[in-house]
Amino acid sequence: QVQLVQSGAEVKKPGSSVKVSCKASGGTFSSYAISWVRQAPGQGLEWMGRIIPILGIANYAQKFQGRVTITADKSTSTAYMELSSLRSEDTAVYYCASRGVYWGQGTLVTVSS
Amino acid sequence: NFMLTQPHSVSESPGKTVTISCTRSSGSIASNYVQWYQQRPGSAPTTVIYEDNQRPSGVPDRFSGSIDSSSNSASLTISGLKTEDEADYYCQSYDSSNHWVFGGGTKLTVL
């Protein structure tokens, strides 16, 4: 059974960056894509991008191109999502997910001056 | 790109059966797997169906998924409804670049 554990809540200023981690255990980390999904308050789910750790290749939703970077560290079975040029509309809970089956617990990112 | 359209809300009584639809706007629903996620208030999503009709371990067999090419839609059926099934449900599939596409979500009320 794969478990995904994410880093804790963050409060950021507009214009800054945030980096959220997602540590996997109990499965073969490198072989399966890790996706990042966010959910703004009261809204639906929105896919941001994904990485296949064994290939080190990431691809991104067009909406976030140029502002999001997804990386993975195979040695620690951890994936990262970094979002830059933060604005208030980026306030959301950010989730990682593996294979469309396993989900992290979510990380609340609040962007406020 | 295509859209996945779900009803905004559905309601049904405990013990009954409810079906939530997810209609693909273009391209074949059968061309890419569909997942279904349950999200209770204040909680992370959990997967109840993956690859059209597979249940992760721990998900009761009251949950089932299917694909209907004639209506170009996927369906999530929950039988023997329980109050604990009250949640938001999202369908998700993939586009030609393997990017995830979500439906807008359906609020299930069990009353």
Short mmCIF file of C-alpha atoms in Angstrom, two decimals:
data_model
loop_
_atom_site.label_atom_id
_atom_site.label_comp_id
_atom_site.label_asym_id
_atom_site.label_seq_id
_atom_site.Cartn_x
_atom_site.Cartn_y
_atom_site.Cartn_z
CA GLN A 1 0.00 0.00 0.00
CA VAL A 2 1.50 3.29 -1.12
CA GLN A 3 1.43 6.21 1.31
CA LEU A 4 2.06 9.80 0.29
CA VAL A 5 2.94 12.28 3.03
CA GLN A 6 3.08 15.96 2.18
CA SER A 7 4.82 18.87 3.85
CA GLY A 8 3.00 21.28 6.12
CA ALA A 9 0.93 24.38 5.51
CA GLU A 10 2.59 27.49 4.13
CA VAL A 11 1.81 31.19 4.21
CA LYS A 12 3.45 33.20 1.45
CA LYS A 13 3.59 36.79 0.23
CA PRO A 14 2.41 37.69 -3.26
CA GLY A 15 5.25 37.40 -5.75
CA SER A 16 7.14 34.79 -3.76
CA SER A 17 7.49 31.05 -4.38
CA VAL A 18 6.42 27.94 -2.52
CA LYS A 19 7.82 24.42 -2.67
CA VAL A 20 5.67 21.52 -1.46
CA SER A 21 7.04 18.03 -0.94
CA CYS A 22 5.40 14.62 -1.24
CA LYS A 23 7.22 11.63 0.25
CA ALA A 24 6.20 8.16 -0.90
CA SER A 25 6.53 4.92 0.99
CA GLY A 26 5.34 1.35 0.57
CA GLY A 27 5.65 1.11 -3.20
CA THR A 28 7.90 1.50 -6.22
CA PHE A 29 8.31 5.27 -6.32
CA SER A 30 10.25 5.66 -9.53
CA SER A 31 8.04 3.71 -11.89
CA TYR A 32 4.79 5.60 -11.56
CA ALA A 33 3.86 9.17 -12.33
CA ILE A 34 3.25 11.57 -9.48
CA SER A 35 0.67 14.23 -10.31
CA TRP A 36 -0.04 17.49 -8.55
CA VAL A 37 -3.61 18.69 -8.19
CA ARG A 38 -4.90 21.79 -6.47
CA GLN A 39 -8.24 22.85 -5.07
CA ALA A 40 -9.08 26.48 -4.39
CA PRO A 41 -11.57 27.18 -1.59
CA GLY A 42 -15.03 25.95 -2.57
CA GLN A 43 -13.85 24.91 -6.04
CA GLY A 44 -13.19 21.68 -7.90
CA LEU A 45 -10.01 19.78 -8.59
CA GLU A 46 -7.44 21.20 -11.01
CA TRP A 47 -4.50 19.25 -12.45
CA MET A 48 -1.19 21.09 -12.51
CA GLY A 49 1.32 18.62 -13.88
CA ARG A 50 3.14 15.38 -13.29
CA ILE A 51 6.52 13.72 -13.25
CA ILE A 52 7.68 10.18 -13.90
CA PRO A 53 10.57 9.85 -11.45
CA ILE A 54 12.41 7.09 -13.28
CA LEU A 55 12.58 9.27 -16.40
CA GLY A 56 12.89 12.60 -14.62
CA ILE A 57 10.49 14.04 -17.19
CA ALA A 58 7.78 16.45 -16.12
CA ASN A 59 4.91 17.92 -18.06
CA TYR A 60 2.58 20.67 -17.08
CA ALA A 61 -0.92 21.98 -17.65
CA GLN A 62 -0.79 24.91 -20.02
CA LYS A 63 -2.25 27.20 -17.38
CA PHE A 64 0.80 26.74 -15.15
CA GLN A 65 3.55 26.55 -17.79
CA GLY A 66 6.44 28.76 -16.84
CA ARG A 67 5.31 29.12 -13.24
CA VAL A 68 5.41 25.56 -11.91
CA THR A 69 8.33 23.16 -11.61
CA ILE A 70 7.88 19.53 -10.60
CA THR A 71 10.90 17.50 -9.62
CA ALA A 72 11.61 14.17 -7.98
CA ASP A 73 14.42 12.77 -5.84
CA LYS A 74 14.58 9.01 -6.35
CA SER A 75 17.00 8.57 -3.46
CA THR A 76 14.41 9.80 -0.95
CA SER A 77 11.25 8.82 -2.89
CA THR A 78 10.12 12.42 -2.71
CA ALA A 79 8.43 14.57 -5.32
CA TYR A 80 8.35 18.36 -5.21
CA MET A 81 6.11 21.02 -6.69
CA GLU A 82 7.37 24.58 -6.79
CA LEU A 83 5.02 27.39 -7.80
CA SER A 84 6.45 30.85 -8.38
CA SER A 85 5.10 34.39 -8.77
CA LEU A 86 2.39 33.60 -6.26
CA ARG A 87 -0.82 35.61 -6.25
CA SER A 88 -3.89 35.50 -4.05
CA GLU A 89 -5.67 33.22 -6.53
CA ASP A 90 -3.07 30.54 -5.80
CA THR A 91 -4.46 30.12 -2.30
CA ALA A 92 -5.52 26.48 -2.35
CA VAL A 93 -4.92 23.01 -1.01
CA TYR A 94 -2.29 21.24 -3.09
CA TYR A 95 -2.36 17.46 -3.40
CA CYS A 96 0.02 14.91 -4.83
CA ALA A 97 -1.36 11.70 -6.29
CA SER A 98 0.16 8.51 -7.64
CA ARG A 99 -1.33 6.38 -10.40
CA GLY A 100 -4.69 7.99 -9.84
CA VAL A 101 -5.08 5.67 -6.87
CA TYR A 102 -3.11 7.08 -3.96
CA TRP A 103 -3.37 10.61 -2.62
CA GLY A 104 -1.42 12.75 -0.20
CA GLN A 105 -3.19 14.46 2.67
CA GLY A 106 -2.94 17.90 1.07
CA THR A 107 -0.97 21.04 1.84
CA LEU A 108 -2.71 24.36 2.37
CA VAL A 109 -0.89 27.25 0.73
CA THR A 110 -2.17 30.70 1.67
CA VAL A 111 -1.00 33.69 -0.34
CA SER A 112 -1.58 36.92 1.52
CA SER A 113 0.13 40.22 2.03
CA ASN B 1 -9.26 19.51 -25.62
CA PHE B 2 -12.37 17.84 -24.22
CA MET B 3 -14.54 18.45 -21.18
CA LEU B 4 -16.08 16.05 -18.71
CA THR B 5 -19.57 17.07 -17.62
CA GLN B 6 -21.16 15.85 -14.41
CA PRO B 7 -24.48 16.74 -12.80
CA HIS B 8 -24.01 19.41 -10.18
CA SER B 9 -25.86 17.44 -7.54
CA VAL B 10 -27.81 14.24 -6.93
CA SER B 11 -29.73 13.01 -3.94
CA GLU B 12 -31.13 9.67 -2.86
CA SER B 13 -32.31 7.87 0.24
CA PRO B 14 -30.29 5.46 2.34
CA GLY B 15 -30.38 1.91 1.03
CA LYS B 16 -31.17 3.01 -2.53
CA THR B 17 -28.95 3.05 -5.61
CA VAL B 18 -27.61 6.19 -7.27
CA THR B 19 -25.73 6.65 -10.53
CA ILE B 20 -23.53 9.64 -11.31
CA SER B 21 -22.74 10.30 -14.96
CA CYS B 22 -19.66 11.83 -16.56
CA THR B 23 -20.03 12.75 -20.23
CA ARG B 24 -17.06 13.39 -22.48
CA SER B 25 -17.56 16.28 -24.90
CA SER B 26 -15.35 15.03 -27.74
CA GLY B 27 -13.33 11.96 -28.48
CA SER B 28 -14.27 8.50 -27.28
CA ILE B 29 -14.86 7.89 -23.59
CA ALA B 30 -13.34 4.45 -24.16
CA SER B 31 -10.05 5.80 -25.45
CA ASN B 32 -8.71 6.75 -22.02
CA TYR B 33 -9.25 5.31 -18.58
CA VAL B 34 -11.67 7.03 -16.20
CA GLN B 35 -11.15 7.38 -12.47
CA TRP B 36 -13.66 8.39 -9.80
CA TYR B 37 -12.71 10.22 -6.63
CA GLN B 38 -14.70 10.71 -3.46
CA GLN B 39 -14.09 13.81 -1.37
CA ARG B 40 -15.74 14.32 1.97
CA PRO B 41 -15.82 17.85 3.40
CA GLY B 42 -12.46 18.92 4.73
CA SER B 43 -10.70 15.78 3.51
CA ALA B 44 -8.39 14.82 0.67
CA PRO B 45 -9.86 12.97 -2.29
CA THR B 46 -9.78 9.20 -2.23
CA THR B 47 -10.08 6.91 -5.22
CA VAL B 48 -13.17 4.73 -5.38
CA ILE B 49 -12.78 3.56 -9.00
CA TYR B 50 -9.71 3.50 -11.25
CA GLU B 51 -9.21 2.29 -14.83
CA ASP B 52 -12.94 2.53 -15.57
CA ASN B 53 -14.15 -0.20 -13.23
CA GLN B 54 -11.44 -1.27 -10.80
CA ARG B 55 -11.82 -0.81 -7.06
CA PRO B 56 -8.82 -0.09 -4.87
CA SER B 57 -8.47 -2.40 -1.90
CA GLY B 58 -10.72 -1.31 0.91
CA VAL B 59 -13.41 0.20 -1.30
CA PRO B 60 -16.67 -1.75 -0.82
CA ASP B 61 -18.23 -3.50 -3.78
CA ARG B 62 -21.22 -1.18 -3.43
CA PHE B 63 -19.17 1.11 -5.67
CA SER B 64 -18.93 0.21 -9.34
CA GLY B 65 -17.82 1.98 -12.52
CA SER B 66 -18.77 1.52 -16.13
CA ILE B 67 -18.33 3.01 -19.58
CA ASP B 68 -21.08 3.51 -22.17
CA SER B 69 -19.81 4.28 -25.64
CA SER B 70 -23.30 4.98 -26.98
CA SER B 71 -23.69 7.97 -24.67
CA ASN B 72 -19.94 8.65 -24.54
CA SER B 73 -20.10 8.66 -20.80
CA ALA B 74 -18.77 6.98 -17.71
CA SER B 75 -20.90 6.20 -14.69
CA LEU B 76 -20.32 5.65 -11.01
CA THR B 77 -22.99 3.56 -9.33
CA ILE B 78 -23.32 3.33 -5.57
CA SER B 79 -25.75 0.74 -4.26
CA GLY B 80 -27.07 0.30 -0.73
CA LEU B 81 -26.45 3.97 -0.03
CA LYS B 82 -25.18 4.91 3.40
CA THR B 83 -25.05 8.32 5.00
CA GLU B 84 -21.25 8.07 4.96
CA ASP B 85 -21.37 8.08 1.14
CA GLU B 86 -22.45 11.72 1.24
CA ALA B 87 -19.58 13.55 -0.46
CA ASP B 88 -18.43 15.23 -3.64
CA TYR B 89 -17.54 12.88 -6.48
CA TYR B 90 -15.20 13.75 -9.35
CA CYS B 91 -14.53 11.87 -12.55
CA GLN B 92 -11.15 12.19 -14.23
CA SER B 93 -9.68 11.02 -17.52
CA TYR B 94 -6.68 11.79 -19.71
CA ASP B 95 -6.16 13.83 -22.85
CA SER B 96 -3.90 12.91 -25.75
CA SER B 97 -0.85 14.16 -23.82
CA ASN B 98 -1.76 12.12 -20.74
CA HIS B 99 -2.75 15.29 -18.91
CA TRP B 100 -5.51 14.82 -16.38
CA VAL B 101 -8.94 16.24 -17.14
CA PHE B 102 -11.46 16.52 -14.28
CA GLY B 103 -15.20 16.77 -14.30
CA GLY B 104 -16.70 19.61 -12.32
CA GLY B 105 -17.80 17.36 -9.47
CA THR B 106 -21.14 16.09 -8.21
CA LYS B 107 -22.44 16.66 -4.72
CA LEU B 108 -24.17 13.52 -3.45
CA THR B 109 -26.70 14.02 -0.69
CA VAL B 110 -28.01 10.96 1.14
CA LEU B 111 -31.22 11.93 2.87
#
